[in-house]
CSV table of C-alpha atoms in Angstrom, one decimal:
chain,number,residue,atom,x,y,z
A,4,MET,CA,14.7,41.0,2.8
A,5,LYS,CA,13.0,38.7,0.2
A,6,LYS,CA,12.9,35.0,0.8
A,7,ILE,CA,14.5,33.0,-2.0
A,8,VAL,CA,12.6,29.9,-3.0
A,9,ASP,CA,14.3,27.3,-5.2
A,10,GLU,CA,12.1,24.7,-6.8
A,11,ARG,CA,14.9,22.2,-7.0
A,12,LEU,CA,15.3,22.3,-3.2
A,13,THR,CA,11.6,21.9,-2.7
A,14,PHE,CA,11.5,19.0,-5.1
A,15,LEU,CA,14.5,17.4,-3.4
A,16,ASN,CA,12.7,17.8,0.0
A,17,LEU,CA,9.6,16.2,-1.4
A,18,GLN,CA,11.7,13.2,-2.7
A,19,HIS,CA,13.2,12.8,0.8
A,20,ILE,CA,9.7,12.8,2.4
A,21,LYS,CA,8.5,10.2,-0.2
A,22,ILE,CA,11.5,7.9,0.5
A,23,THR,CA,10.9,8.3,4.3
A,24,TYR,CA,7.2,7.4,3.9
A,25,ILE,CA,8.1,4.3,1.9
A,26,VAL,CA,10.7,3.1,4.5
A,27,GLN,CA,8.2,3.8,7.3
A,28,THR,CA,5.4,1.9,5.5
A,29,LEU,CA,7.7,-1.1,4.8
A,30,GLY,CA,8.8,-1.2,8.4
A,31,VAL,CA,5.2,-1.2,9.6
A,32,LEU,CA,4.3,-3.9,7.1
A,33,LEU,CA,7.3,-6.1,8.2
A,34,ILE,CA,6.3,-5.8,11.9
A,35,LEU,CA,2.7,-6.6,11.1
A,36,GLY,CA,3.8,-9.5,8.9
A,37,HIS,CA,5.9,-10.9,11.7
A,38,ASP,CA,3.0,-10.6,14.1
A,39,PHE,CA,0.8,-12.4,11.5
A,40,LEU,CA,3.3,-15.3,11.2
A,41,GLU,CA,3.7,-15.6,14.9
A,42,GLY,CA,0.2,-15.3,16.2
A,43,GLY,CA,-2.1,-15.1,13.2
A,44,LEU,CA,-4.6,-12.4,12.2
A,45,GLU,CA,-5.8,-11.7,15.7
A,46,LYS,CA,-2.4,-10.8,17.0
A,47,MET,CA,-1.6,-8.7,14.0
A,48,LYS,CA,-4.9,-6.7,14.4
A,49,ALA,CA,-4.2,-6.3,18.1
A,50,ASN,CA,-1.0,-4.4,17.4
A,51,PRO,CA,-1.3,-0.6,17.6
A,52,LEU,CA,0.7,-0.4,14.4
A,53,TRP,CA,-2.3,-1.9,12.6
A,54,VAL,CA,-4.3,1.3,13.4
A,55,VAL,CA,-1.3,3.5,12.3
A,56,PHE,CA,-1.1,1.6,9.0
A,57,ILE,CA,-4.8,1.9,8.3
A,58,LEU,CA,-4.9,5.6,9.2
A,59,SER,CA,-1.8,6.4,7.0
A,60,SER,CA,-3.3,4.5,4.1
A,61,VAL,CA,-6.6,6.4,4.4
A,62,VAL,CA,-4.8,9.8,4.7
A,63,TYR,CA,-2.6,8.9,1.7
A,64,SER,CA,-5.7,7.9,-0.4
A,65,TYR,CA,-7.5,11.1,0.6
A,66,LEU,CA,-4.5,13.3,-0.4
A,67,SER,CA,-4.2,11.4,-3.7
A,68,LEU,CA,-7.7,12.4,-4.7
A,69,SER,CA,-6.5,15.9,-5.7
A,70,ILE,CA,-4.1,14.4,-8.2
A,71,SER,CA,-5.7,14.7,-11.7
A,72,VAL,CA,-5.1,12.7,-14.8
A,73,GLU,CA,-4.4,15.9,-16.6
A,74,HIS,CA,-0.9,15.9,-15.0
A,75,GLU,CA,0.1,12.8,-16.9
A,76,LYS,CA,1.5,13.3,-20.4
A,77,LYS,CA,2.1,9.8,-21.6
A,78,ILE,CA,-0.9,8.0,-23.0
A,79,LYS,CA,-1.2,4.5,-21.4
A,80,ARG,CA,-2.9,1.5,-22.7
A,81,PRO,CA,-5.6,0.8,-20.2
A,82,PHE,CA,-6.2,-2.9,-21.1
A,83,ARG,CA,-2.6,-4.0,-20.5
A,84,SER,CA,-2.4,-2.2,-17.2
A,85,PHE,CA,-5.8,-3.6,-16.2
A,86,LEU,CA,-4.6,-7.1,-16.9
A,87,LEU,CA,-1.4,-6.6,-15.0
A,88,SER,CA,-3.3,-5.1,-12.0
A,89,LEU,CA,-5.8,-8.0,-12.1
A,90,PHE,CA,-2.9,-10.5,-12.1
A,91,VAL,CA,-1.2,-8.9,-9.2
A,92,LEU,CA,-4.4,-8.8,-7.2
A,93,LEU,CA,-5.1,-12.4,-8.0
A,94,VAL,CA,-1.7,-13.4,-6.7
A,95,ILE,CA,-2.1,-11.3,-3.5
A,96,GLY,CA,-5.6,-12.7,-2.9
A,97,SER,CA,-4.4,-16.2,-3.4
A,98,ILE,CA,-1.5,-15.8,-1.0
A,99,THR,CA,-3.8,-14.2,1.6
A,100,ALA,CA,-6.4,-17.0,1.1
A,101,TYR,CA,-3.7,-19.7,1.6
A,102,LEU,CA,-2.1,-18.0,4.6
A,103,THR,CA,-5.5,-17.5,6.2
A,104,SER,CA,-6.5,-21.1,5.6
A,105,VAL,CA,-3.4,-22.6,7.2
A,106,THR,CA,-3.7,-20.4,10.3
A,107,SER,CA,-5.0,-22.3,13.3
A,108,GLY,CA,-8.7,-21.7,13.9
A,109,PHE,CA,-9.5,-21.1,10.3
A,110,ASN,CA,-10.5,-23.4,7.5
A,111,TRP,CA,-10.5,-23.3,3.6
A,112,SER,CA,-13.8,-21.5,3.4
A,113,ASP,CA,-12.5,-18.7,5.7
A,114,GLY,CA,-9.4,-18.4,3.6
A,115,VAL,CA,-11.4,-18.2,0.3
A,116,LEU,CA,-13.7,-15.7,1.9
A,117,PHE,CA,-10.8,-13.5,3.2
A,118,GLY,CA,-8.8,-13.8,-0.1
A,119,GLY,CA,-11.9,-12.9,-2.1
A,120,ILE,CA,-12.5,-9.8,0.1
A,121,ILE,CA,-8.8,-8.8,-0.4
A,122,LEU,CA,-9.2,-9.4,-4.2
């Protein structure tokens, strides 16, 4: 008997896996954010979910290396997307710098350093 493979079902399964990964990552980030607000950076990094988040990010980045630009058909304007990415990174870095600087045991120079590293 020959196995029937339907690309639509495979694609649907991949979409479900993608949604599950997004929900899982958001849950881990929310738990880590709660730990950061409750006890600062040390408590957040002491949580085992920190290791899970870092490992899953590394694995996702490694798996994304095989995705080529040739798969994209629409031509994008690189300068506009670069400015948008830079703006988003500046906002994230600024928020991180502020939150680090108001955490007990840290000062403004630590916040600027950590925000710059994140940027």
